Coordinates of C-alpha atoms in Angstrom, one line a residue:
M1192 CA 5.9 -34.7 -24.0
S1193 CA 7.3 -31.1 -24.0
P1194 CA 10.5 -30.2 -25.8
P1195 CA 13.5 -28.8 -23.9
G1196 CA 13.4 -25.1 -23.0
M1197 CA 13.8 -22.5 -25.8
D1198 CA 14.6 -18.9 -26.1
V1199 CA 13.5 -16.5 -28.9
V1200 CA 15.3 -13.3 -30.1
A1201 CA 14.5 -11.0 -33.0
T1202 CA 17.0 -9.2 -35.1
A1203 CA 16.9 -5.4 -35.6
G1204 CA 18.9 -3.1 -37.8
H1205 CA 19.4 -1.3 -41.1
V1206 CA 19.0 -3.0 -44.5
D1207 CA 22.3 -4.4 -45.8
H1208 CA 24.0 -4.5 -42.4
G1209 CA 24.1 -8.3 -42.5
K1210 CA 21.3 -9.5 -40.2
S1211 CA 20.4 -12.5 -42.3
T1212 CA 24.0 -13.3 -43.0
L1213 CA 24.8 -13.4 -39.3
V1214 CA 21.7 -15.6 -38.6
R1215 CA 23.0 -18.0 -41.3
A1216 CA 26.4 -18.1 -39.7
L1217 CA 24.9 -18.7 -36.2
T1218 CA 22.3 -21.3 -37.2
G1219 CA 23.4 -22.8 -40.5
M1220 CA 19.9 -22.2 -41.8
E1221 CA 18.6 -19.8 -44.5
P1222 CA 16.1 -17.4 -42.8
D1223 CA 14.9 -15.9 -46.1
R1224 CA 11.9 -17.9 -47.2
W1225 CA 11.1 -16.3 -50.5
E1226 CA 12.9 -16.8 -53.8
E1227 CA 12.8 -13.1 -54.4
E1228 CA 14.5 -12.4 -51.1
R1229 CA 17.4 -14.8 -51.9
R1230 CA 17.7 -13.4 -55.5
R1231 CA 17.7 -9.8 -54.4
G1232 CA 19.7 -10.4 -51.2
L1233 CA 17.0 -8.3 -49.4
T1234 CA 14.8 -9.5 -46.6
I1235 CA 11.2 -8.6 -47.3
D1236 CA 9.2 -10.6 -44.8
L1237 CA 9.9 -12.3 -41.5
G1238 CA 12.4 -15.1 -41.5
F1239 CA 12.9 -17.9 -39.0
A1240 CA 15.9 -20.0 -38.0
W1241 CA 17.1 -21.9 -35.0
T1242 CA 20.1 -23.6 -33.5
T1243 CA 21.3 -25.3 -30.4
L1244 CA 24.0 -23.2 -28.6
P1245 CA 27.1 -24.8 -27.1
S1246 CA 25.5 -25.0 -23.6
G1247 CA 22.6 -27.0 -25.1
R1248 CA 20.2 -24.1 -24.9
R1249 CA 17.9 -24.0 -27.9
L1250 CA 17.6 -20.6 -29.7
A1251 CA 15.0 -19.5 -32.3
V1252 CA 15.7 -16.3 -34.2
V1253 CA 13.1 -14.2 -35.9
D1254 CA 14.9 -12.3 -38.7
V1255 CA 13.2 -9.1 -39.6
P1256 CA 13.5 -6.9 -42.8
G1257 CA 15.7 -3.8 -42.4
H1258 CA 14.3 -1.8 -45.3
E1259 CA 12.0 1.2 -44.3
R1260 CA 9.3 0.0 -46.6
F1261 CA 8.9 -3.1 -44.6
V1262 CA 8.8 -1.7 -41.1
G1263 CA 5.3 -3.1 -40.6
N1264 CA 6.7 -6.6 -41.1
M1265 CA 9.5 -5.8 -38.8
L1266 CA 7.1 -4.8 -36.0
A1267 CA 5.1 -8.1 -36.5
G1268 CA 8.3 -10.0 -35.8
V1269 CA 9.6 -8.1 -32.7
G1270 CA 6.3 -7.5 -31.0
P1271 CA 6.0 -10.8 -29.1
V1272 CA 9.7 -11.4 -28.7
P1273 CA 11.5 -10.7 -25.3
A1274 CA 15.0 -9.9 -26.5
A1275 CA 16.7 -8.4 -29.5
L1276 CA 19.9 -8.8 -31.5
V1277 CA 20.8 -5.3 -32.7
V1278 CA 23.0 -5.4 -35.8
V1279 CA 25.1 -2.4 -37.0
A1280 CA 27.6 -2.7 -39.9
A1281 CA 31.2 -1.6 -39.2
D1282 CA 31.5 0.0 -42.7
D1283 CA 28.3 2.0 -42.5
G1284 CA 27.7 2.6 -38.8
W1285 CA 24.6 3.8 -37.1
S1286 CA 22.0 4.8 -39.8
A1287 CA 18.5 6.1 -40.2
Q1288 CA 16.9 2.6 -40.2
T1289 CA 19.0 1.5 -37.3
A1290 CA 17.6 4.5 -35.4
E1291 CA 14.0 3.6 -36.4
H1292 CA 14.4 0.0 -35.4
V1293 CA 15.9 0.9 -32.0
A1294 CA 13.1 3.5 -31.5
V1295 CA 10.7 0.6 -32.0
L1296 CA 12.5 -1.6 -29.4
D1297 CA 12.6 1.4 -27.0
A1298 CA 8.9 2.1 -27.5
L1299 CA 8.1 -1.6 -26.9
G1300 CA 10.0 -1.4 -23.7
V1301 CA 12.5 -4.1 -24.7
R1302 CA 15.1 -4.4 -21.9
H1303 CA 17.3 -7.3 -23.1
A1304 CA 19.5 -6.9 -26.1
L1305 CA 22.9 -7.7 -27.7
L1306 CA 24.8 -5.5 -30.1
A1307 CA 26.6 -7.2 -33.0
V1308 CA 28.8 -5.0 -35.1
T1309 CA 29.0 -6.9 -38.4
K1310 CA 31.4 -6.8 -41.4
A1311 CA 34.4 -6.7 -39.0
D1312 CA 36.5 -7.8 -42.0
L1313 CA 35.7 -4.5 -43.9
A1314 CA 36.3 -1.7 -41.3
A1315 CA 37.4 -0.9 -37.8
T1316 CA 34.7 -1.9 -35.3
A1317 CA 35.8 -0.1 -32.1
P1318 CA 34.3 3.3 -33.0
V1319 CA 31.1 1.8 -34.2
L1320 CA 30.8 -0.4 -31.1
A1321 CA 31.4 2.6 -28.8
D1322 CA 28.9 4.9 -30.7
A1323 CA 26.2 2.3 -30.9
R1324 CA 26.5 1.3 -27.3
E1325 CA 26.2 4.9 -26.2
R1326 CA 23.1 5.4 -28.3
L1327 CA 21.5 2.2 -26.9
A1328 CA 22.3 3.2 -23.4
A1329 CA 19.8 6.0 -23.7
T1330 CA 16.9 3.6 -24.5
S1331 CA 15.0 0.9 -22.5
M1332 CA 17.8 -1.5 -23.3
G1333 CA 20.4 0.4 -21.2
E1334 CA 24.0 -0.8 -21.2
V1335 CA 24.2 -3.4 -23.9
P1336 CA 27.1 -5.9 -24.4
G1337 CA 28.6 -5.6 -27.9
V1338 CA 30.5 -8.1 -30.1
A1339 CA 32.4 -7.5 -33.3
V1340 CA 31.8 -10.2 -35.9
S1341 CA 32.4 -11.1 -39.5
A1342 CA 29.9 -13.7 -40.7
V1343 CA 31.9 -14.0 -43.9
T1344 CA 35.2 -15.1 -42.3
G1345 CA 33.7 -16.6 -39.1
R1346 CA 35.6 -14.2 -36.9
G1347 CA 33.5 -13.4 -33.8
V1348 CA 30.7 -15.9 -34.5
P1349 CA 31.6 -18.0 -31.4
E1350 CA 31.7 -14.8 -29.3
V1351 CA 28.3 -13.8 -30.5
A1352 CA 27.0 -17.2 -29.5
A1353 CA 28.6 -16.9 -26.1
A1354 CA 27.2 -13.4 -25.7
L1355 CA 23.7 -14.7 -26.6
E1356 CA 24.1 -17.5 -24.0
A1357 CA 24.8 -14.8 -21.3
L1358 CA 21.9 -12.6 -22.6
L1359 CA 19.4 -15.4 -22.6
A1360 CA 20.4 -16.5 -19.1
G1361 CA 19.3 -13.2 -17.8
L1362 CA 15.9 -13.2 -19.3
P1363 CA 13.0 -13.4 -16.8
A1364 CA 11.2 -16.7 -16.7
P1365 CA 8.1 -16.8 -18.8
D1366 CA 4.7 -17.4 -17.1
R1367 CA 3.8 -20.9 -18.3
A1368 CA 0.6 -20.9 -16.2
A1369 CA -0.7 -17.8 -18.0
P1370 CA -3.4 -18.0 -20.7
V1371 CA -2.3 -18.4 -24.3
R1372 CA -2.4 -15.4 -26.6
L1373 CA -0.5 -16.5 -29.7
W1374 CA -0.2 -13.7 -32.3
V1375 CA -0.1 -15.3 -35.7
D1376 CA 2.7 -14.2 -38.0
R1377 CA 2.2 -16.8 -40.7
A1378 CA -0.8 -18.9 -41.9
F1379 CA -0.6 -21.4 -44.8
P1380 CA -2.3 -24.6 -46.0
I1381 CA -0.5 -28.0 -46.0
R1382 CA -2.0 -30.6 -48.2
G1383 CA -3.5 -33.4 -46.2
A1384 CA -3.0 -31.5 -42.9
G1385 CA -5.1 -28.4 -43.3
T1386 CA -4.2 -25.0 -42.0
V1387 CA -1.0 -24.2 -40.1
V1388 CA -0.2 -21.0 -38.2
T1389 CA 3.1 -20.0 -36.6
G1390 CA 3.9 -17.5 -33.9
T1391 CA 6.0 -16.8 -30.8
L1392 CA 4.5 -18.3 -27.7
S1393 CA 5.5 -15.8 -25.1
A1394 CA 3.4 -17.1 -22.2
G1395 CA 1.4 -20.2 -21.3
R1396 CA 1.5 -23.6 -23.0
V1397 CA -0.4 -25.3 -25.9
A1398 CA -0.9 -28.9 -26.7
A1399 CA -2.6 -31.1 -29.3
G1400 CA -6.3 -31.3 -28.4
D1401 CA -6.5 -27.9 -26.9
R1402 CA -9.4 -25.6 -27.9
L1403 CA -8.6 -22.0 -28.5
L1404 CA -10.6 -18.9 -29.6
L1405 CA -10.1 -17.4 -33.0
G1406 CA -12.1 -14.3 -33.6
G1407 CA -15.0 -15.4 -31.4
R1408 CA -15.1 -19.0 -32.6
E1409 CA -13.5 -22.1 -31.0
V1410 CA -10.9 -24.0 -33.0
A1411 CA -9.2 -27.3 -32.2
V1412 CA -5.4 -27.7 -32.2
R1413 CA -4.8 -30.9 -34.2
G1414 CA -1.0 -30.9 -33.8
V1415 CA 1.9 -28.8 -32.5
Q1416 CA 5.4 -28.4 -33.9
S1417 CA 8.3 -26.5 -32.5
L1418 CA 11.5 -25.9 -34.5
G1419 CA 10.4 -28.2 -37.2
E1420 CA 9.7 -31.2 -34.9
P1421 CA 6.3 -32.5 -33.7
V1422 CA 5.8 -32.2 -30.0
G1423 CA 3.0 -33.1 -27.6
R1424 CA 3.1 -29.8 -25.9
A1425 CA 5.0 -26.5 -26.3
E1426 CA 5.7 -24.1 -23.4
A1427 CA 6.7 -20.5 -23.4
T1428 CA 8.9 -19.1 -24.6
A1429 CA 8.9 -21.0 -28.0
R1430 CA 8.4 -20.7 -31.7
V1431 CA 5.5 -22.9 -32.5
A1432 CA 3.5 -24.1 -35.5
L1433 CA -0.1 -25.2 -34.8
N1434 CA -2.2 -27.4 -37.2
L1435 CA -5.8 -26.2 -36.7
R1436 CA -8.8 -28.3 -37.4
G1437 CA -11.8 -26.9 -39.3
V1438 CA -10.2 -23.5 -40.1
A1439 CA -9.6 -22.2 -43.7
V1440 CA -6.5 -20.3 -44.3
E1441 CA -8.7 -17.5 -45.6
D1442 CA -10.0 -17.1 -42.1
L1443 CA -6.5 -16.1 -40.8
A1444 CA -4.1 -13.3 -41.4
R1445 CA -1.0 -11.9 -39.8
G1446 CA -2.2 -10.2 -36.6
S1447 CA -4.9 -12.9 -35.8
A1448 CA -4.7 -14.2 -32.3
L1449 CA -5.3 -17.6 -30.8
L1450 CA -6.6 -17.2 -27.3
T1451 CA -7.4 -19.3 -24.2
P1452 CA -11.2 -19.1 -24.1
G1453 CA -12.5 -16.5 -21.6
A1454 CA -9.1 -15.2 -20.7
F1455 CA -9.0 -12.0 -22.9
R1456 CA -11.4 -9.1 -23.6
A1457 CA -11.7 -8.0 -27.2
T1458 CA -12.0 -4.2 -27.1
S1459 CA -12.1 -1.3 -29.5
D1460 CA -11.8 1.4 -26.8
V1461 CA -8.7 1.5 -24.6
D1462 CA -7.2 4.1 -22.3
V1463 CA -3.4 4.3 -22.3
L1464 CA -0.5 6.2 -20.8
L1465 CA 2.1 7.3 -23.3
A1466 CA 5.5 6.0 -22.3
G1467 CA 8.5 8.4 -21.9
G1468 CA 8.8 11.5 -24.0
G1469 CA 8.0 11.8 -27.7
W1470 CA 4.5 13.0 -28.4
G1471 CA 3.7 13.4 -24.7
S1472 CA 6.5 15.9 -24.0
A1473 CA 5.9 19.7 -24.2
D1474 CA 8.4 20.3 -27.0
A1475 CA 7.3 17.4 -29.2
P1476 CA 5.0 17.5 -32.2
R1477 CA 1.2 17.2 -31.5
L1478 CA -0.1 13.7 -31.1
P1479 CA -1.6 12.7 -34.5
A1480 CA -5.4 12.3 -34.7
E1481 CA -4.8 8.9 -36.3
V1482 CA -2.1 6.3 -35.7
V1483 CA -1.4 2.7 -36.3
V1484 CA -1.5 0.6 -33.2
H1485 CA 0.9 -2.4 -33.1
V1486 CA 0.7 -5.2 -30.6
G1487 CA 2.1 -8.7 -31.1
S1488 CA 1.9 -9.2 -34.8
A1489 CA -1.3 -7.1 -35.2
A1490 CA -1.5 -3.7 -36.7
V1491 CA -4.8 -1.7 -36.4
A1492 CA -5.6 1.9 -37.3
A1493 CA -6.8 4.0 -34.4
R1494 CA -8.1 7.5 -33.7
T1495 CA -6.6 9.3 -30.7
R1496 CA -8.3 11.4 -28.0
P1497 CA -5.8 13.1 -25.7
L1498 CA -7.3 13.2 -22.2
D1499 CA -4.6 15.2 -20.3
G1500 CA -0.8 14.9 -20.1
A1501 CA 0.3 11.4 -21.1
A1502 CA -3.2 9.9 -20.9
V1503 CA -4.9 9.1 -24.2
R1504 CA -8.0 7.2 -25.3
L1505 CA -7.7 5.1 -28.4
R1506 CA -10.6 4.2 -30.6
L1507 CA -9.4 1.1 -32.6
A1508 CA -10.7 0.5 -36.1
G1509 CA -11.1 -3.2 -35.1
P1510 CA -11.2 -5.0 -31.7
L1511 CA -8.1 -6.5 -30.3
P1512 CA -7.7 -8.9 -27.4
L1513 CA -5.9 -6.6 -24.9
R1514 CA -5.2 -6.7 -21.2
V1515 CA -4.2 -4.1 -18.6
G1516 CA -0.4 -3.9 -18.6
D1517 CA 0.0 -4.6 -22.3
R1518 CA 2.6 -2.4 -24.1
L1519 CA 1.3 -1.0 -27.4
L1520 CA 3.4 0.8 -30.1
L1521 CA 1.8 3.8 -31.7
R1522 CA 3.1 4.7 -35.1
D1523 CA 2.7 7.7 -37.3
P1524 CA 3.5 6.3 -40.7
G1525 CA 3.7 9.7 -42.4
A1526 CA 6.3 11.1 -40.0
R1527 CA 8.0 7.8 -39.2
R1528 CA 7.6 8.4 -35.4
V1529 CA 6.8 5.7 -32.9
L1530 CA 5.8 5.9 -29.2
G1531 CA 5.1 3.3 -26.6
A1532 CA 1.8 3.3 -24.7
D1533 CA 0.9 1.2 -21.6
V1534 CA -2.7 -0.1 -21.5
R1535 CA -4.4 1.1 -18.3
D1536 CA -8.1 0.2 -19.1
V1537 CA -9.7 -2.0 -21.7
D1538 CA -13.2 -1.2 -20.6
P1539 CA -13.1 2.6 -20.0
P1540 CA -16.0 4.7 -18.9
E1541 CA -17.8 7.2 -21.1
L1542 CA -16.7 10.8 -20.7
R1543 CA -19.8 13.0 -20.8
R1544 CA -19.4 15.8 -18.2
R1545 CA -17.2 18.8 -18.5
G1546 CA -13.8 18.1 -17.0
A1547 CA -14.4 14.3 -17.2
A1548 CA -11.4 13.8 -19.5
R1549 CA -9.0 15.6 -17.2
A1550 CA -10.3 13.7 -14.1
R1551 CA -10.0 10.4 -16.0
A1552 CA -6.3 11.3 -16.9
A1553 CA -5.5 12.0 -13.3
E1554 CA -7.1 8.7 -12.2
L1555 CA -5.1 6.8 -14.8
S1556 CA -1.8 8.5 -13.9
A1557 CA -2.3 7.9 -10.2
R1558 CA -3.4 4.3 -10.5
P1559 CA -0.7 1.7 -9.6
G1560 CA -0.4 -1.7 -11.2
G1561 CA -0.9 -5.1 -9.7
A1562 CA -3.1 -5.8 -6.7
A1563 CA -3.4 -2.2 -5.7
G1564 CA -4.4 -1.2 -9.2
A1565 CA -7.0 -4.0 -9.3
A1566 CA -8.5 -2.8 -6.1
A1567 CA -8.7 0.8 -7.4
D1568 CA -10.3 -0.3 -10.6
L1569 CA -12.8 -2.6 -8.9
A1570 CA -13.7 0.2 -6.5
R1571 CA -14.6 2.4 -9.5
R1572 CA -16.7 -0.4 -11.1
R1573 CA -18.3 -1.5 -7.7
V1574 CA -19.6 -4.7 -9.2
V1575 CA -18.4 -6.7 -12.2
R1576 CA -18.4 -10.3 -13.3
T1577 CA -15.4 -12.0 -12.1
A1578 CA -14.6 -13.6 -15.5
D1579 CA -14.8 -10.1 -17.1
F1580 CA -12.5 -8.6 -14.5
T1581 CA -9.8 -11.2 -14.8
A1582 CA -10.1 -11.1 -18.6
M1583 CA -9.2 -7.4 -18.4
G1584 CA -5.9 -8.5 -16.9
W1585 CA -6.6 -7.8 -13.2
P1586 CA -6.0 -10.2 -10.3
V1587 CA -8.9 -10.6 -7.8
P1588 CA -8.2 -8.1 -5.0
E1589 CA -7.9 -9.3 -1.5
G1590 CA -11.0 -8.6 0.4
A1591 CA -13.3 -8.6 -2.7
A1592 CA -16.6 -10.5 -2.2
Q1593 CA -17.6 -13.1 -4.8
V1594 CA -21.3 -13.8 -5.1
G1595 CA -21.9 -16.4 -7.8
P1596 CA -20.4 -15.0 -11.0
W1597 CA -20.1 -11.5 -9.5
L1598 CA -17.2 -9.7 -7.9
L1599 CA -17.9 -6.9 -5.4
A1600 CA -15.3 -4.3 -4.4
P1601 CA -13.9 -4.6 -0.9
G1602 CA -16.2 -2.9 1.6
L1603 CA -19.1 -2.7 -0.8
P1604 CA -21.4 -5.2 1.0
D1605 CA -21.1 -3.1 4.2
E1606 CA -21.8 0.0 2.2
L1607 CA -24.9 -1.6 0.7
A1608 CA -26.1 -2.9 4.1
A1609 CA -25.8 0.6 5.5
A1610 CA -27.8 2.1 2.7
L1611 CA -30.6 -0.5 2.6
P1612 CA -32.6 0.5 5.8
D1613 CA -33.1 4.0 4.3
V1614 CA -34.4 2.4 1.0
V1615 CA -36.9 0.3 3.0
T1616 CA -38.0 3.2 5.2
R1617 CA -38.6 5.5 2.2
Y1618 CA -40.5 2.7 0.4
R1619 CA -42.8 2.1 3.4
R1620 CA -43.4 5.8 3.8
L1621 CA -44.8 5.9 0.3
R1622 CA -46.6 2.5 0.6
P1623 CA -47.2 2.0 4.3
L1624 CA -49.5 -1.0 3.8
E1625 CA -46.8 -3.0 2.0
P1626 CA -44.3 -4.9 4.2
G1627 CA -41.3 -3.6 2.2
P1628 CA -39.8 -3.1 -1.2
P1629 CA -39.7 -5.9 -3.7
V1630 CA -36.2 -7.2 -4.6
A1631 CA -36.4 -5.5 -8.0
V1632 CA -36.9 -2.1 -6.4
V1633 CA -34.0 -2.7 -4.0
Q1634 CA -31.8 -3.7 -6.9
R1635 CA -32.5 -0.5 -8.8
A1636 CA -32.1 1.7 -5.6
L1637 CA -28.7 0.2 -4.8
E1638 CA -27.7 0.3 -8.5
L1639 CA -26.9 -3.4 -8.6
P1640 CA -26.7 -5.3 -11.9
A1641 CA -28.6 -8.4 -10.8
P1642 CA -31.3 -9.3 -8.3
E1643 CA -29.2 -12.2 -6.8
L1644 CA -26.9 -9.5 -5.3
V1645 CA -29.6 -8.0 -3.1
P1646 CA -29.2 -10.6 -0.2
V1647 CA -25.6 -9.3 0.2
A1648 CA -27.1 -6.1 1.7
V1649 CA -29.8 -7.7 3.8
R1650 CA -28.9 -7.9 7.5
P1651 CA -31.0 -8.0 10.7
P1652 CA -33.4 -6.5 11.6
L1653 CA -34.1 -6.6 7.8
A1654 CA -35.0 -9.9 6.2
L1655 CA -36.0 -11.3 2.9
Q1656 CA -39.6 -12.6 2.9
E1657 CA -41.5 -13.6 -0.2
G1658 CA -39.5 -11.6 -2.6
R1659 CA -39.4 -8.5 -0.5
V1660 CA -37.0 -6.9 2.0
V1661 CA -38.9 -6.4 5.2
A1662 CA -38.2 -5.1 8.7
A1663 CA -38.5 -7.6 11.5
A1664 CA -41.2 -5.4 13.2
A1665 CA -42.5 -3.2 10.4
G1666 CA -45.9 -2.5 12.1
L1667 CA -49.0 -0.9 10.7
P1668 CA -49.6 2.8 10.1
P1669 CA -51.1 4.3 13.3
R1670 CA -54.6 4.9 11.8
V1671 CA -54.8 1.3 10.6
Q1672 CA -53.4 -0.1 13.8
A1673 CA -56.1 1.8 15.8
A1674 CA -58.8 0.3 13.6
V1675 CA -57.4 -3.2 13.9
D1676 CA -57.2 -2.8 17.6
G1677 CA -60.8 -2.0 17.8
I1678 CA -61.8 -5.1 15.8
R1679 CA -59.6 -7.3 17.9
A1680 CA -61.1 -5.9 21.1
R1681 CA -64.5 -7.1 19.8
L1682 CA -63.1 -10.5 18.9
A1683 CA -61.6 -10.9 22.3
A1684 CA -65.1 -10.8 23.8
D1685 CA -66.6 -12.9 21.1
P1686 CA -64.0 -14.9 19.1
F1687 CA -66.4 -15.8 16.2
A1688 CA -68.2 -12.5 15.7
A1689 CA -66.4 -11.6 12.5
P1690 CA -67.1 -8.0 11.6
E1691 CA -69.6 -7.4 8.9
A1692 CA -68.6 -5.5 5.7
G1693 CA -70.2 -2.4 7.0
D1694 CA -68.2 -2.6 10.2
L1695 CA -65.0 -2.9 8.2
A1696 CA -65.9 0.0 6.0
A1697 CA -66.8 2.1 9.0
A1698 CA -63.3 1.4 10.4
A1699 CA -61.8 2.3 7.0
L1700 CA -60.3 -1.2 6.7
G1701 CA -60.3 -1.9 2.9
P1702 CA -58.6 -4.9 1.2
R1703 CA -55.1 -3.3 1.4
E1704 CA -55.4 -2.5 5.1
L1705 CA -56.8 -5.9 5.9
A1706 CA -54.0 -7.6 3.8
A1707 CA -51.4 -5.7 5.8
A1708 CA -53.0 -6.7 9.1
V1709 CA -52.9 -10.3 8.0
R1710 CA -49.2 -10.0 7.0
E1711 CA -48.5 -8.5 10.4
R1712 CA -50.3 -11.5 12.0
Q1713 CA -52.8 -9.3 13.7
L1714 CA -55.8 -10.8 11.9
V1715 CA -56.5 -14.2 10.3
R1716 CA -58.3 -14.3 7.0
I1717 CA -60.7 -17.2 7.0
A1718 CA -62.4 -16.4 3.7
E1719 CA -63.3 -13.4 1.6
G1720 CA -64.8 -10.8 4.0
V1721 CA -64.3 -13.1 7.1
Y1722 CA -61.5 -12.0 9.4
L1723 CA -60.9 -13.3 13.0
A1724 CA -58.2 -13.0 15.6
P1725 CA -55.0 -15.0 15.8
G1726 CA -55.5 -18.1 17.9
V1727 CA -59.0 -18.8 16.6
E1728 CA -58.0 -22.3 15.6
A1729 CA -57.3 -23.4 19.1
V1730 CA -60.5 -21.8 20.4
A1731 CA -62.6 -23.4 17.7
R1732 CA -61.1 -26.8 18.4
E1733 CA -61.7 -26.5 22.2
R1734 CA -65.4 -25.9 21.7
L1735 CA -65.8 -28.8 19.3
V1736 CA -64.2 -31.2 21.8
A1737 CA -67.4 -31.2 23.8
L1738 CA -69.5 -32.3 20.9
P1739 CA -70.3 -36.0 20.3
A1740 CA -68.6 -37.3 17.2
P1741 CA -69.4 -37.1 14.4
F1742 CA -71.1 -33.7 14.6
T1743 CA -72.9 -31.6 12.1
L1744 CA -72.3 -28.1 10.8
S1745 CA -75.3 -26.8 12.8
Q1746 CA -73.9 -28.3 16.0
A1747 CA -70.6 -26.7 15.4
R1748 CA -72.2 -23.3 14.6
A1749 CA -74.2 -23.5 17.9
A1750 CA -71.0 -24.4 19.8
W1751 CA -69.2 -21.4 18.4
G1752 CA -72.2 -19.1 18.8
T1753 CA -71.9 -17.6 15.4
T1754 CA -73.7 -17.2 12.1
R1755 CA -73.8 -19.4 9.1
R1756 CA -71.8 -16.6 7.2
V1757 CA -68.9 -17.4 9.6
A1758 CA -69.4 -21.1 10.4
V1759 CA -69.3 -22.4 6.8
P1760 CA -66.0 -20.9 5.8
L1761 CA -64.5 -21.5 9.3
M1762 CA -65.4 -25.2 9.1
E1763 CA -63.8 -25.5 5.6
W1764 CA -60.8 -23.6 6.9
L1765 CA -60.4 -26.1 9.7
D1766 CA -60.8 -29.0 7.2
A1767 CA -58.0 -27.6 5.1
R1768 CA -55.7 -27.2 8.1
G1769 CA -56.3 -30.8 9.2
V1770 CA -58.2 -29.9 12.5
T1771 CA -61.4 -31.5 11.3
Q1772 CA -62.2 -34.3 8.8
R1773 CA -65.3 -34.2 6.6
L1774 CA -67.1 -37.6 6.4
P1775 CA -69.1 -38.9 3.3
D1776 CA -72.4 -37.9 5.0
S1777 CA -71.1 -34.3 5.4
T1778 CA -70.7 -34.6 9.2
R1779 CA -67.2 -34.0 10.8
R1780 CA -65.0 -35.3 13.4
L1781 CA -61.9 -34.0 15.0
R1782 CA -58.6 -35.5 13.8

């Protein structure tokens, strides 16, 4: 069964401002996991603690390091977490690392936060509260509630818990039906159990027995824990530990992601829009050629290619499972600057022509999100596999056509159907003796990725026949039609007087012309070099009816008034069609 609901917050703030001490006072747990951290009183890596608030709401806290040397670890902790507990010490006030952590939260677009002014037993808190709230108001977090607290004396701890209750009550509900993307922040072996990973489950649900993707391979979830207790299933939002079957701890690292199979697209090229000012503004420093991209607990180096304005293309050093709508954090480690970036395309087009970058930037800037953005993106792609499109993070637009595994932009089938007659006409103009273009030719002409999409464009009077797109009444070229009319006129007077090879050559009716006449049902091919008029079967049978049964080939030839050159293949043709039956003595009878 699933555990009760849970919320997750991450701490943020300068080193020595009392983040870990406050977490201990709130939870009664030691968040620092390393002996060195406890000995030095310095959080180096991510710490984790949890508690049950007075209302019964369960709260997990990701405690991050505050020292500037460990900002990468801090980013791994806050990346997947929806809310922050910003800590500022009363005796020190707002500091450089406070500003850097808040800049991170702002770049990530964090909108839910609580300010705790710690060490209230050492200095006046009102000025620091006022200053910090004013600074936070200019960020994505806006007007933030603030509480003064002394973890040492216990003063204000209940108020922090109550303020957390109010903060958590206002968080948007997580999407528990969404696919799982669990960013790993720890991976370690347990004797007798195998490999265990931990992370913040921000969407979806995971249960024992589930199969998830890890770097392109499927792994099985042997067991699930949440807040130190085994559970049958964990649902977002939650801190979880997963016991994985058949995975070595060496195969995992911070930043690895466990994914619902087929739900995400791993990409190394991504188009983004820079969020807010920073590098994108006119008076800001130039966007660095190389940055570190942070998302979830992952950190990957990337090269930047400014397109125009706030639009940038990123070339990642390694692929990441990204979706449209993800918020990335771009960090310039040398200058200690960070900037948020919203993912707009995880499968961007190549930019080859002059002006393509600027046009692409305009397209990205104008493209909305949600269903309207999905429709615009699908219109550009025209045709895409449905699974690939949804893995990019787009919903299937209303009016899109689905053909097998393929998704077609709204209106595209009508557009293709309107273009197809011209394709058929041009093909028959070049090859007048063929009934129409093969499906493969139509596929190329309409720029479709697969032949099974061609029927979408075929509408009357066009039809699919024997692997070709043909017109209902394609007809023969005028010269060929005139020659065939001449042959048919002779056959009308004498139905079994098949023209000789010389007659056909004189009429310029070669194999291709005769095949076309047969396809148009204007002649019937009895055998090689023997062509008669349609309806000859009925005429032949009518003349045989008068013969006594059984009859010989000679009797049939006389009844038809033709030569042996025609009579022999005609009789075999009638045998094959079930009009006549050959007896053991080589005579025939009508069936």
